[in-house]
Amino acid sequence: MVDATGGRNRRIVLYGNPVLRQPAARVASITPKTKQLVADLITTMLQQDGLGLAANQIGEPVAIIAINPRAAGLDHDPCCIINPQVTFTRGRLEAEEGCLSFPGLYEVVARPRLVVVEGTDVEGETTRLSGEGLMARVLAHEVDHLRGILFIDHLGSSRRQLLLDRLNEFKKRELLACR
């Protein structure tokens, strides 16, 4: 478990912010700054009632994700994975999905039924997290964020076209927040 003591609740960037499309840089070494970012990610995720959160969602384009298994009904503390890689998937499941960078927007997206992610924990140890159903969806969603892929990218073009007004509203809100 990561101690989020000292973590700050950071602003989550909205759709339209270029950092969401920027592929995340790998973390070369775990520094005090990395540990602070991990604490901030967990605090922000918990304060914003998220199931997961990628570092680029708080404006930091580095390869770190926070996951809250308890929000998915699992008995596992919130954690972070540094430089996560999906190492195994199985099956497909369509279900409703949302994103903290698209507040209030939910769409049906196909994701793997089972996902295994490997990476490093905040102490530099190899870690592995697997999930089925909702937890698999969260893991796949957050790793996608680090590649600059958003959940709306999994929708068909006609569905994205129908969402255009809402997407433009997120862009306007983000532009105002960055002034």
PDB file of C-alpha atoms in Angstrom:
ATOM      1  CA  MET A   1       0.000   0.000   0.000  1.00  0.00           C
ATOM      2  CA  VAL A   2       1.124   3.524  -0.737  1.00  0.00           C
ATOM      3  CA  ASP A   3       0.872   6.085   2.037  1.00  0.00           C
ATOM      4  CA  ALA A   4      -0.964   9.028   0.497  1.00  0.00           C
ATOM      5  CA  THR A   5      -0.253  11.190   3.529  1.00  0.00           C
ATOM      6  CA  GLY A   6       0.952  14.513   2.235  1.00  0.00           C
ATOM      7  CA  GLY A   7      -0.716  13.989  -1.101  1.00  0.00           C
ATOM      8  CA  ARG A   8      -2.499  16.972  -2.612  1.00  0.00           C
ATOM      9  CA  ASN A   9      -5.861  16.894  -4.345  1.00  0.00           C
ATOM     10  CA  ARG A  10      -4.839  18.148  -7.789  1.00  0.00           C
ATOM     11  CA  ARG A  11      -7.015  19.533 -10.583  1.00  0.00           C
ATOM     12  CA  ILE A  12      -8.025  16.933 -13.131  1.00  0.00           C
ATOM     13  CA  VAL A  13      -7.561  18.194 -16.666  1.00  0.00           C
ATOM     14  CA  LEU A  14     -10.513  17.921 -19.015  1.00  0.00           C
ATOM     15  CA  TYR A  15     -10.820  16.700 -22.558  1.00  0.00           C
ATOM     16  CA  GLY A  16      -9.181  19.221 -24.864  1.00  0.00           C
ATOM     17  CA  ASN A  17      -6.029  19.579 -22.792  1.00  0.00           C
ATOM     18  CA  PRO A  18      -3.134  18.416 -25.025  1.00  0.00           C
ATOM     19  CA  VAL A  19      -1.504  16.467 -22.163  1.00  0.00           C
ATOM     20  CA  LEU A  20      -4.278  13.860 -22.475  1.00  0.00           C
ATOM     21  CA  ARG A  21      -3.085  13.023 -25.994  1.00  0.00           C
ATOM     22  CA  GLN A  22       0.617  13.063 -25.124  1.00  0.00           C
ATOM     23  CA  PRO A  23       2.213   9.639 -24.654  1.00  0.00           C
ATOM     24  CA  ALA A  24       3.633   9.395 -21.144  1.00  0.00           C
ATOM     25  CA  ALA A  25       7.366   9.262 -20.538  1.00  0.00           C
ATOM     26  CA  ARG A  26       8.727   6.248 -18.686  1.00  0.00           C
ATOM     27  CA  VAL A  27       9.886   6.869 -15.141  1.00  0.00           C
ATOM     28  CA  ALA A  28      13.665   6.296 -15.134  1.00  0.00           C
ATOM     29  CA  SER A  29      14.137   6.346 -11.366  1.00  0.00           C
ATOM     30  CA  ILE A  30      11.981   6.749  -8.296  1.00  0.00           C
ATOM     31  CA  THR A  31      12.819  10.072  -6.716  1.00  0.00           C
ATOM     32  CA  PRO A  32      11.178  12.093  -3.942  1.00  0.00           C
ATOM     33  CA  LYS A  33       9.315  13.950  -6.713  1.00  0.00           C
ATOM     34  CA  THR A  34       8.000  10.602  -8.035  1.00  0.00           C
ATOM     35  CA  LYS A  35       6.853   9.626  -4.542  1.00  0.00           C
ATOM     36  CA  GLN A  36       5.073  12.979  -4.137  1.00  0.00           C
ATOM     37  CA  LEU A  37       3.345  12.479  -7.495  1.00  0.00           C
ATOM     38  CA  VAL A  38       2.205   9.004  -6.397  1.00  0.00           C
ATOM     39  CA  ALA A  39       0.778  10.462  -3.171  1.00  0.00           C
ATOM     40  CA  ASP A  40      -0.939  13.232  -5.151  1.00  0.00           C
ATOM     41  CA  LEU A  41      -2.406  10.714  -7.616  1.00  0.00           C
ATOM     42  CA  ILE A  42      -3.885   8.548  -4.880  1.00  0.00           C
ATOM     43  CA  THR A  43      -5.232  11.522  -2.916  1.00  0.00           C
ATOM     44  CA  THR A  44      -6.774  13.047  -6.052  1.00  0.00           C
ATOM     45  CA  MET A  45      -8.287   9.743  -7.172  1.00  0.00           C
ATOM     46  CA  LEU A  46      -9.865   9.156  -3.751  1.00  0.00           C
ATOM     47  CA  GLN A  47     -11.060  12.752  -3.316  1.00  0.00           C
ATOM     48  CA  GLN A  48     -12.621  12.709  -6.807  1.00  0.00           C
ATOM     49  CA  ASP A  49     -14.264   9.277  -6.249  1.00  0.00           C
ATOM     50  CA  GLY A  50     -12.307   7.705  -9.080  1.00  0.00           C
ATOM     51  CA  LEU A  51     -11.722   4.044  -9.790  1.00  0.00           C
ATOM     52  CA  GLY A  52      -8.410   4.957 -11.367  1.00  0.00           C
ATOM     53  CA  LEU A  53      -6.353   7.933 -12.453  1.00  0.00           C
ATOM     54  CA  ALA A  54      -3.408   8.375 -14.809  1.00  0.00           C
ATOM     55  CA  ALA A  55      -0.685  10.943 -14.133  1.00  0.00           C
ATOM     56  CA  ASN A  56      -1.409  12.816 -17.364  1.00  0.00           C
ATOM     57  CA  GLN A  57      -4.931  13.461 -16.049  1.00  0.00           C
ATOM     58  CA  ILE A  58      -3.373  15.782 -13.471  1.00  0.00           C
ATOM     59  CA  GLY A  59      -1.088  17.348 -16.062  1.00  0.00           C
ATOM     60  CA  GLU A  60       1.970  15.116 -15.522  1.00  0.00           C
ATOM     61  CA  PRO A  61       2.843  13.159 -18.694  1.00  0.00           C
ATOM     62  CA  VAL A  62       4.704  10.355 -16.912  1.00  0.00           C
ATOM     63  CA  ALA A  63       3.875   6.641 -16.839  1.00  0.00           C
ATOM     64  CA  ILE A  64       2.142   6.249 -13.482  1.00  0.00           C
ATOM     65  CA  ILE A  65      -1.409   5.097 -12.768  1.00  0.00           C
ATOM     66  CA  ALA A  66      -3.374   4.973  -9.538  1.00  0.00           C
ATOM     67  CA  ILE A  67      -5.984   2.257  -9.027  1.00  0.00           C
ATOM     68  CA  ASN A  68      -8.698   2.026  -6.347  1.00  0.00           C
ATOM     69  CA  PRO A  69      -9.770  -1.634  -6.164  1.00  0.00           C
ATOM     70  CA  ARG A  70     -12.043  -0.902  -3.173  1.00  0.00           C
ATOM     71  CA  ALA A  71     -14.246   1.240  -5.437  1.00  0.00           C
ATOM     72  CA  ALA A  72     -14.738  -1.879  -7.564  1.00  0.00           C
ATOM     73  CA  GLY A  73     -15.738  -3.915  -4.485  1.00  0.00           C
ATOM     74  CA  LEU A  74     -12.375  -5.644  -4.022  1.00  0.00           C
ATOM     75  CA  ASP A  75     -10.478  -6.045  -0.748  1.00  0.00           C
ATOM     76  CA  HIS A  76      -7.257  -4.395  -1.893  1.00  0.00           C
ATOM     77  CA  ASP A  77      -5.859  -1.004  -0.891  1.00  0.00           C
ATOM     78  CA  PRO A  78      -5.460   1.793  -3.436  1.00  0.00           C
ATOM     79  CA  CYS A  79      -2.119   1.529  -5.204  1.00  0.00           C
ATOM     80  CA  CYS A  80       0.029   2.992  -7.945  1.00  0.00           C
ATOM     81  CA  ILE A  81       1.874   1.255 -10.723  1.00  0.00           C
ATOM     82  CA  ILE A  82       4.877   2.942 -12.297  1.00  0.00           C
ATOM     83  CA  ASN A  83       5.638   2.149 -15.957  1.00  0.00           C
ATOM     84  CA  PRO A  84       2.646  -0.206 -16.236  1.00  0.00           C
ATOM     85  CA  GLN A  85       2.464  -2.643 -19.119  1.00  0.00           C
ATOM     86  CA  VAL A  86      -0.485  -4.849 -20.032  1.00  0.00           C
ATOM     87  CA  THR A  87       1.013  -8.336 -20.171  1.00  0.00           C
ATOM     88  CA  PHE A  88      -2.121 -10.419 -20.689  1.00  0.00           C
ATOM     89  CA  THR A  89      -5.746  -9.984 -21.711  1.00  0.00           C
ATOM     90  CA  ARG A  90      -8.589 -12.405 -22.299  1.00  0.00           C
ATOM     91  CA  GLY A  91     -12.139 -12.093 -23.557  1.00  0.00           C
ATOM     92  CA  ARG A  92     -14.264  -9.051 -24.359  1.00  0.00           C
ATOM     93  CA  LEU A  93     -16.955  -7.313 -22.365  1.00  0.00           C
ATOM     94  CA  GLU A  94     -19.097  -4.347 -23.334  1.00  0.00           C
ATOM     95  CA  ALA A  95     -20.118  -2.089 -20.464  1.00  0.00           C
ATOM     96  CA  GLU A  96     -20.671   1.529 -19.579  1.00  0.00           C
ATOM     97  CA  GLU A  97     -17.519   3.514 -18.909  1.00  0.00           C
ATOM     98  CA  GLY A  98     -16.746   7.033 -17.791  1.00  0.00           C
ATOM     99  CA  CYS A  99     -13.679   9.150 -17.122  1.00  0.00           C
ATOM    100  CA  LEU A 100     -12.814  11.899 -14.654  1.00  0.00           C
ATOM    101  CA  SER A 101     -11.559  13.990 -17.604  1.00  0.00           C
ATOM    102  CA  PHE A 102     -15.086  13.770 -19.108  1.00  0.00           C
ATOM    103  CA  PRO A 103     -17.265  14.463 -16.038  1.00  0.00           C
ATOM    104  CA  GLY A 104     -20.782  13.094 -16.407  1.00  0.00           C
ATOM    105  CA  LEU A 105     -20.155  11.391 -19.757  1.00  0.00           C
ATOM    106  CA  TYR A 106     -20.720   7.624 -19.874  1.00  0.00           C
ATOM    107  CA  GLU A 107     -20.621   5.426 -22.945  1.00  0.00           C
ATOM    108  CA  VAL A 108     -20.634   1.690 -23.666  1.00  0.00           C
ATOM    109  CA  VAL A 109     -17.123   0.545 -24.555  1.00  0.00           C
ATOM    110  CA  ALA A 110     -15.700  -2.924 -25.292  1.00  0.00           C
ATOM    111  CA  ARG A 111     -12.727  -3.888 -23.116  1.00  0.00           C
ATOM    112  CA  PRO A 112     -10.980  -7.132 -22.205  1.00  0.00           C
ATOM    113  CA  ARG A 113     -12.784  -9.247 -19.584  1.00  0.00           C
ATOM    114  CA  LEU A 114      -9.449 -10.047 -17.868  1.00  0.00           C
ATOM    115  CA  VAL A 115      -6.355  -7.818 -17.753  1.00  0.00           C
ATOM    116  CA  VAL A 116      -2.941  -8.329 -16.137  1.00  0.00           C
ATOM    117  CA  VAL A 117      -0.672  -5.308 -15.669  1.00  0.00           C
ATOM    118  CA  GLU A 118       2.952  -5.397 -14.520  1.00  0.00           C
ATOM    119  CA  GLY A 119       5.171  -2.531 -13.472  1.00  0.00           C
ATOM    120  CA  THR A 120       6.992  -1.134 -10.471  1.00  0.00           C
ATOM    121  CA  ASP A 121       5.688   0.033  -7.119  1.00  0.00           C
ATOM    122  CA  VAL A 122       6.835   3.201  -5.343  1.00  0.00           C
ATOM    123  CA  GLU A 123       9.619   1.248  -3.596  1.00  0.00           C
ATOM    124  CA  GLY A 124      11.042   0.079  -6.939  1.00  0.00           C
ATOM    125  CA  GLU A 125       9.795  -3.491  -6.579  1.00  0.00           C
ATOM    126  CA  THR A 126       8.157  -5.353  -9.446  1.00  0.00           C
ATOM    127  CA  THR A 127       4.408  -5.474  -9.000  1.00  0.00           C
ATOM    128  CA  ARG A 128       1.584  -7.206 -10.794  1.00  0.00           C
ATOM    129  CA  LEU A 129      -2.123  -6.454 -10.664  1.00  0.00           C
ATOM    130  CA  SER A 130      -4.836  -8.445 -12.387  1.00  0.00           C
ATOM    131  CA  GLY A 131      -8.507  -7.741 -12.654  1.00  0.00           C
ATOM    132  CA  GLU A 132     -11.680  -9.105 -14.138  1.00  0.00           C
ATOM    133  CA  GLY A 133     -14.792  -7.252 -15.214  1.00  0.00           C
ATOM    134  CA  LEU A 134     -14.843  -3.717 -13.811  1.00  0.00           C
ATOM    135  CA  MET A 135     -11.272  -3.949 -12.501  1.00  0.00           C
ATOM    136  CA  ALA A 136     -10.027  -5.114 -15.921  1.00  0.00           C
ATOM    137  CA  ARG A 137     -11.829  -2.145 -17.471  1.00  0.00           C
ATOM    138  CA  VAL A 138     -10.128   0.264 -15.055  1.00  0.00           C
ATOM    139  CA  LEU A 139      -6.665  -1.181 -15.707  1.00  0.00           C
ATOM    140  CA  ALA A 140      -7.092  -1.072 -19.506  1.00  0.00           C
ATOM    141  CA  HIS A 141      -8.570   2.460 -19.355  1.00  0.00           C
ATOM    142  CA  GLU A 142      -5.707   3.879 -17.279  1.00  0.00           C
ATOM    143  CA  VAL A 143      -2.954   2.245 -19.345  1.00  0.00           C
ATOM    144  CA  ASP A 144      -4.651   3.641 -22.463  1.00  0.00           C
ATOM    145  CA  HIS A 145      -4.405   7.133 -20.932  1.00  0.00           C
ATOM    146  CA  LEU A 146      -0.624   6.760 -20.746  1.00  0.00           C
ATOM    147  CA  ARG A 147      -0.568   6.075 -24.490  1.00  0.00           C
ATOM    148  CA  GLY A 148      -2.697   9.149 -25.251  1.00  0.00           C
ATOM    149  CA  ILE A 149      -5.772   7.019 -25.955  1.00  0.00           C
ATOM    150  CA  LEU A 150      -9.096   8.141 -24.491  1.00  0.00           C
ATOM    151  CA  PHE A 151     -12.174   6.018 -23.915  1.00  0.00           C
ATOM    152  CA  ILE A 152     -14.057   7.943 -26.614  1.00  0.00           C
ATOM    153  CA  ASP A 153     -11.496   6.629 -29.114  1.00  0.00           C
ATOM    154  CA  HIS A 154     -13.121   3.200 -28.694  1.00  0.00           C
ATOM    155  CA  LEU A 155     -16.466   4.552 -29.931  1.00  0.00           C
ATOM    156  CA  GLY A 156     -17.600   4.480 -33.518  1.00  0.00           C
ATOM    157  CA  SER A 157     -17.288   7.680 -35.546  1.00  0.00           C
ATOM    158  CA  SER A 158     -21.068   8.161 -35.696  1.00  0.00           C
ATOM    159  CA  ARG A 159     -21.332   7.945 -31.884  1.00  0.00           C
ATOM    160  CA  ARG A 160     -18.442  10.409 -31.458  1.00  0.00           C
ATOM    161  CA  GLN A 161     -20.186  12.748 -33.894  1.00  0.00           C
ATOM    162  CA  LEU A 162     -23.315  12.671 -31.715  1.00  0.00           C
ATOM    163  CA  LEU A 163     -21.160  13.643 -28.714  1.00  0.00           C
ATOM    164  CA  LEU A 164     -19.510  16.569 -30.477  1.00  0.00           C
ATOM    165  CA  ASP A 165     -21.401  19.284 -28.564  1.00  0.00           C
ATOM    166  CA  ARG A 166     -20.519  17.726 -25.195  1.00  0.00           C
ATOM    167  CA  LEU A 167     -16.890  17.262 -26.215  1.00  0.00           C
ATOM    168  CA  ASN A 168     -16.669  20.884 -27.315  1.00  0.00           C
ATOM    169  CA  GLU A 169     -18.117  21.948 -23.956  1.00  0.00           C
ATOM    170  CA  PHE A 170     -15.310  20.059 -22.151  1.00  0.00           C
ATOM    171  CA  LYS A 171     -12.782  21.841 -24.375  1.00  0.00           C
ATOM    172  CA  LYS A 172     -14.267  25.237 -23.493  1.00  0.00           C
ATOM    173  CA  ARG A 173     -14.254  24.450 -19.770  1.00  0.00           C
ATOM    174  CA  GLU A 174     -10.622  23.313 -19.950  1.00  0.00           C
ATOM    175  CA  LEU A 175      -9.592  26.418 -21.856  1.00  0.00           C
ATOM    176  CA  LEU A 176     -11.206  28.629 -19.197  1.00  0.00           C
ATOM    177  CA  ALA A 177      -9.565  26.654 -16.373  1.00  0.00           C
ATOM    178  CA  CYS A 178      -6.117  27.106 -17.936  1.00  0.00           C
ATOM    179  CA  ARG A 179      -6.370  30.903 -18.177  1.00  0.00           C
TER     180      ARG A 179
END
